[in-house]
Coordinates of C-alpha atoms in Angstrom, one line a residue:
X1 CA 0.0 0.0 0.0
X2 CA 2.9 2.3 0.6
X3 CA 3.6 2.4 -3.2
X4 CA 0.2 4.0 -3.6
X5 CA 0.7 6.7 -0.9
X6 CA 1.1 9.7 -3.3
X7 CA -2.0 9.0 -5.4
X8 CA -4.1 8.2 -2.4
X9 CA -3.1 11.4 -0.7
X10 CA -4.2 13.3 -3.8
X11 CA -7.6 11.5 -3.8
X12 CA -7.9 12.1 0.0
X13 CA -7.3 15.8 -0.6
X14 CA -10.0 15.9 -3.2
X15 CA -12.3 14.0 -1.0
X16 CA -11.6 16.5 1.9
X17 CA -12.4 19.4 -0.4
X18 CA -15.7 17.7 -1.5
X19 CA -16.7 17.0 2.1
X20 CA -15.8 20.5 3.2
X21 CA -17.9 22.0 0.4
X22 CA -20.8 19.7 1.1
X23 CA -20.9 20.7 4.8
X24 CA -20.4 24.4 4.5
X25 CA -22.3 25.6 1.3
X26 CA -25.6 27.4 2.0
X27 CA -27.5 25.2 -0.3
X28 CA -31.0 26.8 -0.2
X29 CA -29.4 30.2 -0.8
X30 CA -27.1 29.1 -3.6
X31 CA -29.7 26.9 -5.4
X32 CA -32.6 29.4 -4.9
X33 CA -35.1 26.8 -6.0
X34 CA -35.5 23.2 -7.1
X35 CA -34.8 22.0 -10.6
X36 CA -35.3 18.8 -12.4
X37 CA -36.8 16.2 -9.9
X38 CA -35.0 17.5 -6.9
X39 CA -38.1 18.5 -5.0
X40 CA -39.3 14.9 -4.8
X41 CA -36.0 13.5 -3.6
X42 CA -35.3 16.3 -1.2
X43 CA -38.7 16.1 0.5
X44 CA -38.5 12.3 0.5
X45 CA -35.1 12.3 2.2
X46 CA -36.3 14.7 4.9
X47 CA -39.4 12.6 5.4
X48 CA -37.4 9.5 5.9
X49 CA -34.9 11.3 8.1
X50 CA -37.4 13.0 10.4
X51 CA -40.7 11.1 10.1
X52 CA -39.4 7.6 9.2
X53 CA -41.9 7.1 6.4
X54 CA -42.6 7.7 2.7
X55 CA -45.9 9.5 3.1
X56 CA -46.4 13.1 2.0
X57 CA -48.0 15.1 4.8
X58 CA -48.4 18.7 6.1
X59 CA -45.1 18.4 8.0
X60 CA -43.3 17.8 4.7
X61 CA -44.7 21.0 3.2
X62 CA -43.7 23.0 6.3
X63 CA -40.1 21.7 6.1
X64 CA -39.7 22.6 2.5
X65 CA -41.0 26.1 2.9
X66 CA -38.6 26.7 5.7
X67 CA -35.7 26.5 3.2
X68 CA -37.3 27.2 -0.2
X69 CA -39.8 30.0 -0.6
X70 CA -41.4 28.5 -3.7
X71 CA -42.1 25.2 -1.9
X72 CA -41.5 21.7 -3.4
X73 CA -41.9 22.9 -7.0
X74 CA -41.9 20.0 -9.4
X75 CA -42.7 17.4 -6.8
X76 CA -44.2 14.1 -7.9
X77 CA -46.9 12.5 -5.7
X78 CA -49.3 9.6 -6.0
X79 CA -52.2 8.2 -4.2
X80 CA -51.7 5.1 -2.1
X81 CA -53.7 1.9 -2.6
X82 CA -55.0 -0.7 -0.1
X83 CA -53.2 -4.0 -0.4
X84 CA -55.3 -6.7 -2.2
X85 CA -52.7 -8.7 -4.0
X86 CA -53.3 -10.7 -7.2
X87 CA -51.2 -12.3 -9.9
X88 CA -51.4 -11.2 -13.5
X89 CA -49.7 -12.1 -16.8
X90 CA -48.2 -8.7 -17.3
X91 CA -45.1 -7.1 -15.7
X92 CA -44.8 -6.8 -12.7
X93 CA -47.1 -9.8 -12.3
X94 CA -47.9 -9.2 -8.7
X95 CA -50.2 -6.2 -8.3
X96 CA -52.7 -4.8 -5.8
X97 CA -56.3 -4.2 -6.9
X98 CA -57.4 -2.6 -3.7
X99 CA -59.1 0.8 -3.7
X100 CA -57.2 4.0 -3.7
X101 CA -56.6 5.7 -0.3
X102 CA -56.4 9.3 0.7
X103 CA -52.7 8.9 1.7
X104 CA -50.2 10.5 -0.6
X105 CA -46.8 9.0 -1.4
X106 CA -43.7 10.1 -3.2
X107 CA -43.8 9.0 -6.8
X108 CA -40.1 8.3 -7.3
X109 CA -37.7 5.5 -6.3
X110 CA -36.9 5.9 -2.7
X111 CA -33.4 4.3 -2.5
X112 CA -31.4 7.5 -3.1
X113 CA -33.3 9.4 -0.5
X114 CA -33.0 6.4 1.9
X115 CA -29.2 6.4 1.5
X116 CA -29.2 10.2 2.1
X117 CA -31.6 10.1 5.1
X118 CA -29.0 9.4 7.9
X119 CA -26.8 12.2 6.6
X120 CA -29.8 14.5 6.4
X121 CA -30.7 13.7 9.9
X122 CA -27.3 14.7 11.1
X123 CA -26.5 17.6 8.7
X124 CA -29.8 18.7 7.2
X125 CA -30.0 19.3 3.5
X126 CA -26.2 19.4 3.3
X127 CA -26.2 15.7 4.2
X128 CA -27.3 14.9 0.7
X129 CA -24.2 16.6 -0.7
X130 CA -22.1 14.7 1.9
X131 CA -23.4 11.5 0.5
X132 CA -22.3 12.6 -2.9
X133 CA -18.8 13.5 -1.6
X134 CA -18.3 10.1 0.1
X135 CA -19.5 8.2 -2.9
X136 CA -17.4 10.1 -5.4
X137 CA -14.3 9.7 -3.2
X138 CA -15.0 6.0 -3.1
X139 CA -15.3 5.9 -6.9
X140 CA -12.0 7.8 -7.4
X141 CA -10.3 5.4 -5.1
X142 CA -11.7 2.3 -6.8
X143 CA -11.0 3.7 -10.2
X144 CA -7.4 4.4 -9.3
X145 CA -6.8 0.9 -8.0
X146 CA -8.4 -0.6 -11.1
X147 CA -6.1 1.2 -13.5
X148 CA -3.1 0.8 -11.3
X149 CA -3.4 -3.0 -11.6
X150 CA -2.1 -2.6 -15.2
X151 CA -0.5 0.8 -15.4
X152 CA 1.9 3.1 -13.6
X153 CA 0.5 4.8 -10.6
X154 CA 0.8 8.3 -12.1
X155 CA -1.0 7.2 -15.3
X156 CA -3.8 5.5 -13.3
X157 CA -4.3 8.6 -11.2
X158 CA -4.3 10.9 -14.2
X159 CA -6.8 8.9 -16.1
X160 CA -9.1 8.4 -13.2
X161 CA -9.3 12.1 -12.4
X162 CA -9.6 13.0 -16.1
X163 CA -12.4 10.5 -16.7
X164 CA -14.6 12.1 -14.1
X165 CA -13.5 15.8 -13.9
X166 CA -13.2 16.4 -17.7
X167 CA -16.9 15.5 -18.1
X168 CA -20.1 17.1 -17.1
X169 CA -20.6 14.6 -14.3
X170 CA -19.2 16.8 -11.4
X171 CA -21.9 19.4 -12.1
X172 CA -24.4 16.8 -10.8
X173 CA -22.7 17.0 -7.4
X174 CA -25.1 19.9 -6.5
X175 CA -28.2 18.2 -7.9
X176 CA -30.4 16.6 -5.3
X177 CA -31.3 13.9 -7.7
X178 CA -30.0 10.3 -8.1
X179 CA -27.8 10.9 -11.2
X180 CA -24.5 11.0 -9.3
X181 CA -25.7 8.3 -6.9
X182 CA -26.6 6.0 -9.8
X183 CA -23.3 6.7 -11.5
X184 CA -21.4 5.8 -8.4
X185 CA -23.3 2.6 -7.8
X186 CA -22.9 1.4 -11.4
X187 CA -19.2 2.1 -11.1
X188 CA -18.7 0.4 -7.8
X189 CA -20.7 -2.6 -9.0
X190 CA -18.4 -2.9 -12.0
X191 CA -15.3 -2.5 -9.9
X192 CA -16.3 -5.4 -7.5
X193 CA -17.0 -7.5 -10.6
X194 CA -13.9 -6.7 -12.7
X195 CA -11.1 -5.8 -10.4
X196 CA -10.1 -9.4 -9.9
X197 CA -9.9 -9.7 -13.8
X198 CA -7.0 -7.1 -13.7
X199 CA -5.2 -7.6 -10.4
X200 CA -2.8 -10.5 -9.9
X201 CA -3.6 -11.1 -6.3
X202 CA -6.7 -9.2 -5.3
X203 CA -7.5 -9.1 -1.5
X204 CA -10.8 -10.0 0.1
X205 CA -13.5 -8.8 -0.5
X206 CA -12.3 -8.0 -4.0
X207 CA -11.8 -11.6 -5.0
X208 CA -13.8 -14.8 -5.5
X209 CA -17.5 -15.2 -5.0
X210 CA -17.7 -12.5 -2.3
X211 CA -16.9 -9.7 -4.8
X212 CA -19.4 -11.1 -7.3
X213 CA -22.2 -11.1 -4.7
X214 CA -21.3 -7.6 -3.6
X215 CA -21.4 -6.4 -7.3
X216 CA -24.8 -8.2 -7.8
X217 CA -26.3 -6.5 -4.7
X218 CA -25.1 -3.1 -5.8
X219 CA -26.4 -3.5 -9.3
X220 CA -29.7 -4.9 -8.1
X221 CA -30.1 -1.7 -6.0
X222 CA -29.2 0.7 -8.8
X223 CA -31.6 -1.2 -11.2
X224 CA -34.4 -0.4 -8.8
X225 CA -33.4 3.3 -8.9
X226 CA -33.2 3.2 -12.7
X227 CA -34.8 0.1 -14.3
X228 CA -32.9 0.6 -17.6
X229 CA -29.9 -0.8 -15.6
X230 CA -31.4 -4.3 -15.6
X231 CA -29.2 -5.2 -18.5
X232 CA -26.0 -4.6 -16.5
X233 CA -26.3 -8.1 -15.0
X234 CA -26.4 -9.8 -18.5
X235 CA -22.6 -9.6 -19.3
X236 CA -21.9 -10.5 -15.7
X237 CA -23.9 -13.8 -16.0
X238 CA -22.6 -14.4 -19.5
X239 CA -19.0 -14.4 -18.3
X240 CA -19.8 -16.8 -15.5
X241 CA -21.6 -19.2 -17.9
X242 CA -18.8 -18.9 -20.4
X243 CA -16.5 -20.2 -17.7
X244 CA -19.1 -22.9 -16.8
X245 CA -19.4 -21.6 -13.3
X246 CA -23.0 -22.7 -13.0
X247 CA -23.6 -22.5 -9.2
X248 CA -21.8 -19.1 -9.1
X249 CA -24.1 -17.9 -11.9
X250 CA -27.2 -19.0 -9.9
X251 CA -26.0 -17.3 -6.8
X252 CA -25.1 -14.0 -8.5
X253 CA -28.5 -14.0 -10.3
X254 CA -30.3 -14.8 -7.0
X255 CA -28.6 -11.9 -5.1
X256 CA -29.3 -9.5 -7.9
X257 CA -33.0 -10.6 -8.0
X258 CA -33.2 -10.5 -4.2
X259 CA -32.1 -6.8 -3.9
X260 CA -34.1 -5.7 -7.0
X261 CA -37.2 -7.6 -6.1
X262 CA -37.0 -6.7 -2.4
X263 CA -36.9 -3.0 -3.1
X264 CA -39.9 -3.2 -5.5
X265 CA -41.8 -5.3 -2.9
X266 CA -41.0 -2.7 -0.3
X267 CA -42.6 -0.1 -2.6
X268 CA -45.6 -2.3 -3.1
X269 CA -46.2 -2.9 0.6
X270 CA -45.6 0.8 1.4
X271 CA -47.7 2.5 -1.2
X272 CA -49.8 -0.3 -2.6
X273 CA -48.2 -0.2 -6.1
X274 CA -44.9 -1.8 -7.2
X275 CA -44.5 0.8 -10.0
X276 CA -43.4 4.0 -8.1
X277 CA -44.2 6.1 -11.2
X278 CA -47.6 4.4 -12.0
X279 CA -51.1 4.8 -10.7
X280 CA -52.8 8.1 -9.8
X281 CA -49.8 10.3 -10.1
X282 CA -49.4 14.1 -10.4
X283 CA -46.7 16.8 -10.4
X284 CA -47.2 20.0 -8.5
X285 CA -45.9 23.5 -8.8
X286 CA -47.0 26.7 -7.1
X287 CA -49.7 25.1 -5.0
X288 CA -49.5 21.8 -3.1
X289 CA -51.7 19.4 -1.2
X290 CA -51.8 20.3 2.5
X291 CA -50.4 23.8 1.8
X292 CA -53.8 25.1 3.0
X293 CA -56.8 23.3 4.2
X294 CA -58.6 23.9 0.9
X295 CA -55.8 22.5 -1.2
X296 CA -55.9 18.7 -2.0
X297 CA -54.5 16.2 -4.4
X298 CA -57.7 16.5 -6.5
X299 CA -57.8 20.2 -7.0
X300 CA -54.1 20.9 -7.5
X301 CA -51.3 19.5 -9.7
X302 CA -51.0 18.1 -13.2
X303 CA -51.6 14.4 -14.0
X304 CA -48.4 12.7 -15.0
X305 CA -49.0 9.0 -15.5
X306 CA -46.2 6.8 -17.0
X307 CA -48.1 3.5 -17.3
X308 CA -48.1 4.0 -21.1
X309 CA -44.8 4.9 -22.7
X310 CA -44.5 5.8 -26.4
X311 CA -41.7 3.7 -27.9
X312 CA -42.4 3.7 -31.6
X313 CA -39.9 5.6 -33.6
X314 CA -39.6 5.5 -37.4
X315 CA -36.2 4.3 -38.5
X316 CA -35.4 7.5 -40.5
X317 CA -35.5 9.4 -37.2
X318 CA -33.7 6.7 -35.2
X319 CA -30.7 7.0 -37.5
X320 CA -30.6 10.7 -36.9
X321 CA -30.9 10.1 -33.2
X322 CA -27.9 7.8 -33.1
X323 CA -25.8 10.5 -34.7
X324 CA -27.2 13.2 -32.4
X325 CA -26.8 11.0 -29.3
X326 CA -23.1 11.2 -29.8
X327 CA -22.5 14.8 -31.0
X328 CA -25.8 16.7 -30.4
X329 CA -25.5 20.2 -29.0
X330 CA -27.5 19.7 -25.8
X331 CA -26.8 16.0 -25.1
X332 CA -24.0 14.6 -27.2
X333 CA -22.0 11.9 -25.4
X334 CA -18.7 12.9 -27.1
X335 CA -19.4 16.6 -26.1
X336 CA -20.4 16.3 -22.4
X337 CA -18.6 12.9 -21.7
X338 CA -15.6 13.1 -24.0
X339 CA -13.5 10.8 -21.7
X340 CA -16.0 8.0 -22.5
X341 CA -15.5 8.6 -26.2
X342 CA -11.7 8.6 -25.7
X343 CA -11.9 5.3 -23.7
X344 CA -14.0 3.8 -26.5
X345 CA -11.5 4.7 -29.2
X346 CA -8.6 3.4 -27.1
X347 CA -10.5 0.1 -26.6
X348 CA -11.3 -0.3 -30.3
X349 CA -7.7 0.5 -31.3
X350 CA -6.1 -1.8 -28.7
X351 CA -4.7 -5.1 -29.8
X352 CA -5.4 -7.2 -26.7
X353 CA -9.1 -7.2 -25.8
X354 CA -10.3 -9.4 -22.9
X355 CA -13.7 -11.1 -23.0
X356 CA -15.0 -9.0 -20.1
X357 CA -14.1 -5.8 -22.0
X358 CA -16.1 -7.0 -25.0
X359 CA -19.0 -7.7 -22.7
X360 CA -18.8 -4.3 -21.1
X361 CA -18.6 -2.7 -24.6
X362 CA -21.7 -4.7 -25.6
X363 CA -23.9 -3.7 -22.7
X364 CA -22.8 0.0 -22.9
X365 CA -23.6 0.1 -26.7
X366 CA -26.9 -1.7 -26.1
X367 CA -27.8 0.8 -23.4
X368 CA -27.3 3.7 -25.6
X369 CA -29.4 2.2 -28.4
X370 CA -32.1 1.4 -25.8
X371 CA -32.3 5.0 -24.8
X372 CA -32.7 6.2 -28.3
X373 CA -35.4 3.6 -29.3
X374 CA -37.2 3.3 -26.0
X375 CA -37.4 7.1 -25.3
X376 CA -37.3 8.5 -28.8
X377 CA -38.5 12.0 -27.9
X378 CA -36.7 12.2 -24.6
X379 CA -33.6 10.0 -24.5
X380 CA -31.6 12.5 -22.5
X381 CA -33.7 13.5 -19.5
X382 CA -36.0 16.3 -20.6
X383 CA -35.6 20.1 -20.4
X384 CA -34.1 19.9 -16.9
X385 CA -30.8 18.3 -17.7
X386 CA -27.1 19.0 -18.3
X387 CA -25.9 16.9 -21.2
X388 CA -27.6 13.5 -21.1
X389 CA -28.5 12.7 -17.5
X390 CA -29.8 9.3 -18.6
X391 CA -26.3 8.5 -19.9
X392 CA -24.9 9.0 -16.4
X393 CA -25.9 5.3 -15.8
X394 CA -23.8 4.2 -18.8
X395 CA -20.9 6.6 -18.5
X396 CA -19.0 4.5 -15.8
X397 CA -19.0 1.4 -18.0
X398 CA -16.6 3.1 -20.5
X399 CA -14.0 3.4 -17.7
X400 CA -13.8 -0.4 -17.6
X401 CA -12.9 -0.6 -21.3
X402 CA -9.5 0.7 -20.3
X403 CA -6.6 -1.8 -19.9
X404 CA -2.9 -1.2 -20.2
X405 CA -2.4 2.3 -21.5
X406 CA 0.7 2.6 -23.7
X407 CA 0.3 6.2 -24.9
X408 CA -1.5 8.3 -22.3
X409 CA -0.7 11.8 -23.3
X410 CA -2.9 12.1 -26.4
X411 CA -6.2 10.9 -24.8
X412 CA -5.5 13.0 -21.7
X413 CA -4.8 16.1 -23.7
X414 CA -7.8 15.6 -25.9
X415 CA -10.1 15.0 -22.9
X416 CA -9.1 18.3 -21.3
X417 CA -9.2 20.2 -24.6
X418 CA -12.8 19.0 -25.1
X419 CA -13.6 19.9 -21.5
X420 CA -12.2 23.4 -21.9
X421 CA -14.5 23.9 -24.9
X422 CA -17.7 22.4 -23.7
X423 CA -18.0 21.8 -19.9
X424 CA -15.8 24.4 -18.1
X425 CA -18.6 27.0 -18.2
X426 CA -20.9 24.5 -16.6
X427 CA -18.5 23.3 -13.9
X428 CA -17.5 26.9 -13.1
X429 CA -21.1 27.6 -12.0
X430 CA -23.0 24.4 -11.3
X431 CA -25.8 26.1 -9.5
X432 CA -26.4 28.6 -12.3
X433 CA -26.2 25.8 -14.8
X434 CA -28.7 23.8 -12.8
X435 CA -31.2 26.6 -12.7
X436 CA -30.7 27.4 -16.4
X437 CA -29.6 24.1 -18.0
X438 CA -29.7 25.3 -21.6
X439 CA -27.9 28.6 -21.2
X440 CA -24.4 27.2 -21.8
X441 CA -25.4 25.8 -25.2
X442 CA -26.6 29.1 -26.6
X443 CA -23.1 30.5 -27.5
X444 CA -19.5 29.6 -28.3
X445 CA -18.4 26.3 -29.7
X446 CA -21.9 24.8 -29.0
X447 CA -23.2 26.7 -32.0
X448 CA -21.0 24.6 -34.2
X449 CA -23.0 21.5 -33.2
X450 CA -26.3 20.2 -34.6
X451 CA -29.3 20.7 -32.3
X452 CA -31.4 17.6 -31.4
X453 CA -34.5 18.4 -33.4
X454 CA -36.0 15.0 -32.6
X455 CA -36.2 16.3 -29.0
X456 CA -37.5 19.7 -29.9
X457 CA -40.2 19.7 -27.2
X458 CA -37.8 18.8 -24.4
X459 CA -34.7 20.9 -25.2
X460 CA -33.2 22.6 -22.1
X461 CA -33.7 26.0 -23.7
X462 CA -37.4 25.4 -23.4
X463 CA -37.2 26.2 -19.7
X464 CA -37.5 29.8 -20.9
X465 CA -41.2 30.1 -22.0
X466 CA -40.4 32.8 -24.5
X467 CA -38.4 30.3 -26.5
X468 CA -40.8 27.4 -26.5
X469 CA -43.7 26.5 -28.8
X470 CA -44.4 30.1 -29.8
X471 CA -47.5 30.2 -32.1
X472 CA -47.2 32.5 -35.0
X473 CA -50.1 33.8 -37.2
X474 CA -48.6 32.2 -40.2
X475 CA -49.5 28.7 -38.9
X476 CA -46.2 27.5 -37.4
X477 CA -44.6 26.9 -34.0
X478 CA -41.4 28.7 -33.3
X479 CA -38.6 27.5 -31.0
X480 CA -35.7 29.9 -30.3
X481 CA -32.3 28.2 -29.6
X482 CA -30.2 31.1 -28.3
X483 CA -30.2 34.5 -26.7
X484 CA -29.8 36.5 -30.0
X485 CA -33.6 37.1 -30.2
X486 CA -36.3 37.9 -27.7
X487 CA -39.1 35.6 -28.7
X488 CA -42.3 36.5 -30.5
X489 CA -43.5 40.1 -30.5
X490 CA -45.6 42.4 -32.7
X491 CA -44.1 45.4 -34.4
X492 CA -45.8 48.1 -36.4
X493 CA -45.1 48.0 -39.3
X494 CA -43.9 44.4 -39.5
X495 CA -46.6 42.3 -37.9
X496 CA -46.0 39.4 -35.7
X497 CA -42.3 38.3 -35.8
X498 CA -39.2 38.6 -33.7
X499 CA -36.2 40.9 -33.4
X500 CA -32.6 39.7 -34.0
X501 CA -29.8 41.1 -32.0
X502 CA -27.3 43.3 -33.9
X503 CA -24.0 41.8 -34.9
X504 CA -25.1 38.2 -34.1
X505 CA -26.6 35.1 -35.5
X506 CA -30.0 34.0 -34.2
X507 CA -31.2 30.4 -34.6
X508 CA -34.8 29.3 -34.5
X509 CA -36.8 26.3 -35.6
X510 CA -40.0 26.6 -37.7
X511 CA -42.2 23.6 -36.9
X512 CA -45.1 22.8 -39.2
X513 CA -47.7 20.0 -39.7
X514 CA -47.0 19.7 -43.4
X515 CA -43.8 19.7 -45.5
X516 CA -43.0 23.1 -47.0
X517 CA -42.0 24.1 -50.5
X518 CA -40.8 27.6 -49.7
X519 CA -39.9 29.8 -46.7
X520 CA -40.4 33.5 -47.2
X521 CA -38.4 35.7 -44.8
X522 CA -39.3 39.4 -44.6
X523 CA -36.4 41.3 -43.0
X524 CA -36.7 44.9 -41.8
X525 CA -33.4 46.7 -41.0
X526 CA -33.9 48.4 -37.6
X527 CA -30.2 49.1 -37.0
X528 CA -30.4 52.8 -38.0
X529 CA -27.6 52.3 -40.5
X530 CA -26.9 50.1 -43.5
X531 CA -27.0 46.4 -42.5
X532 CA -25.8 43.2 -44.1
X533 CA -28.2 40.4 -43.3
X534 CA -27.8 36.7 -44.2
X535 CA -30.7 34.2 -43.9
X536 CA -30.3 30.4 -44.1
X537 CA -32.8 27.6 -44.2
X538 CA -32.3 23.9 -45.0
X539 CA -32.8 24.7 -48.7
X540 CA -30.1 27.3 -49.0
X541 CA -28.8 30.8 -47.9
X542 CA -29.2 34.3 -49.2
X543 CA -27.6 37.6 -48.1
X544 CA -28.8 41.2 -48.6
X545 CA -27.5 44.7 -48.0
X546 CA -30.5 46.6 -46.5
X547 CA -30.8 50.3 -46.1
X548 CA -31.9 51.8 -42.8
X549 CA -35.6 51.2 -42.2
X550 CA -36.0 49.2 -45.5
X551 CA -37.6 45.8 -45.8
X552 CA -36.3 43.0 -48.0
X553 CA -38.3 39.9 -49.0
X554 CA -36.1 36.8 -49.2
X555 CA -37.7 33.7 -50.8
X556 CA -35.9 30.5 -50.2
X557 CA -36.6 26.8 -51.1
X558 CA -37.6 25.2 -47.8
X559 CA -35.3 22.2 -48.4
X560 CA -35.4 18.9 -46.5
X561 CA -36.9 19.2 -43.0
X562 CA -36.1 17.2 -39.9
X563 CA -39.1 15.0 -39.1
X564 CA -40.4 15.0 -35.6
X565 CA -42.8 12.4 -34.3
X566 CA -44.5 12.1 -31.0
X567 CA -47.3 9.6 -30.2
X568 CA -47.8 8.9 -33.8
X569 CA -48.1 12.5 -35.0
X570 CA -45.5 13.6 -37.5
X571 CA -44.5 17.2 -38.0
X572 CA -41.5 18.9 -39.7
X573 CA -38.8 21.1 -38.3
X574 CA -36.8 23.7 -40.4
X575 CA -33.7 25.3 -38.8
X576 CA -33.6 29.0 -39.7
X577 CA -30.6 31.2 -39.0
X578 CA -30.5 35.0 -39.4
X579 CA -27.2 36.8 -39.2
X580 CA -27.0 40.6 -38.8
X581 CA -23.8 42.6 -39.3
X582 CA -24.7 45.6 -37.0
X583 CA -27.4 47.1 -34.8
X584 CA -28.5 50.0 -32.7
X585 CA -30.0 50.6 -29.2
X586 CA -33.3 52.6 -29.7
X587 CA -32.9 54.1 -26.2
X588 CA -29.8 55.9 -27.4
X589 CA -31.4 57.2 -30.6
X590 CA -34.0 59.6 -29.2
X591 CA -35.9 60.8 -26.1
X592 CA -39.1 58.9 -27.0
X593 CA -37.4 55.6 -27.2
X594 CA -37.2 53.3 -24.2
X595 CA -36.0 50.1 -25.8
X596 CA -32.6 49.1 -24.3
X597 CA -32.0 46.2 -26.7
X598 CA -29.3 46.1 -29.3
X599 CA -31.4 45.5 -32.4
X600 CA -30.3 44.5 -35.8
X601 CA -33.4 43.3 -37.7
X602 CA -37.0 42.5 -37.4
X603 CA -38.0 39.2 -39.0
X604 CA -41.3 37.9 -40.2
X605 CA -41.5 34.4 -41.6
X606 CA -44.1 33.0 -43.9
X607 CA -44.1 29.2 -44.6
X608 CA -45.6 28.1 -47.9
X609 CA -48.0 26.4 -48.3
X610 CA -49.8 27.7 -45.3
X611 CA -49.4 24.9 -42.8
X612 CA -52.1 25.6 -40.1
X613 CA -51.7 24.5 -36.5

């Protein structure tokens, strides 16, 4: 162990910093409000810590308002059901058909909040961050030892730190959601499974049947938290069967099933439904049950059932999704998790590949394809996400594609170069990034990347209502992808359109119910001086020099649209960019003007034929 003293001191120092931050940050003040699904997990962790149950009650509302003035905004709740068990032929086979009760329960998996509850009891909300700090430190330690089994200590440490800190993953440290928790469990399960495949003389409990059973227990737990992880166990069992270790295979499968099934049974016996996201389920924002005596589950909230999931996706869109899954502007794996892409390339180029590496490669690849085909319009986690939060469950697997590293400098440099371009702005301000998850992708190098139009209704920029599904009189929906416009507004003369910032390029999406033959763009120069304006649509580009106050009509072939399909309804998306050379601030042009914006052009778009809405 003395040979590892230096690297372990580095990891210990990082762990100390993480623990110090976790215990001292004023989380409610820094966060300001909940984002993503944090309200549910926060409230559930406090309920388990202080009430010892999973019921949502008046006391839970009071606790949340003590720290967050907007309350548990975004919380998911469901009605309980009396136990009357029966067997069916459909998953999950064992269900309760008893009547609904008036008790309310949290409609998310409880295991993350349960793990955080002891720390919350001791340290309050900061206890959830303390759990993150301890888990991440354990992962860094395990990752170092895994790589050190085949590499020099310095190389092992550098690659371990780079793999995690040159990705978007650390930003989730301040998210009160299971993303980082799941990542750590997937990683630790893989470590207990695979460390003995690399180390020459692994110590107990990292060797033999013991390590396999620990791995199975961890993966059973994380599969309950995120059911997509059920396929993690497949390569594990395949490797054991390949080696004809039949009894070991049965034991590993039994432990995995015991932990997975036990947690779902706990959900069934607690709330009367094994599916924590099924049944009579709602999400709440602004007003909440028990907030006042007149507010109930029935007269507040928005129904959010997930018993039926749309999984059909035409293959023409699937092929685009696979491409965008890797390099998309808002979710691309190679953009937000470049070390995973580097590890994949290193594995594919390596000469000596072990069977376990091929199996890990297979399940990681299958997991990505499953996300694209199973959640075709939301394979990355919806509008409240940084990068692809669903990929956080697959990200750790790529670490275990690494073996002996012969040329470490190039992948290390490439990973940090990619991080400097794409994730440093997120990591430098994780709280701001959490509150405004699409903001980082509205400028800089992100504008070089294709937007995920197959996810148009769930892009992170949609968190700003001015940018999302704006209805225009000309029969189309407009989506604005950056901050170089201010959304829909009416101007006289000019009609209903939008302004474009001076000296910038604005991107917006025209979404219609029919394919277009032509897109007519009417551009008014509002810069107060001659302006050069360039307009691009899928069918081509055209530039005009426009005199002050003049309007130009630019007629362009619509070109090939990007098809969008949701619940069987197909529509068509056209990416439109408008570039202005200069602009002016009306406030500085005269006493009667109050507009402070730097305006370059006013744009009015007419799709042809008229698409309707």
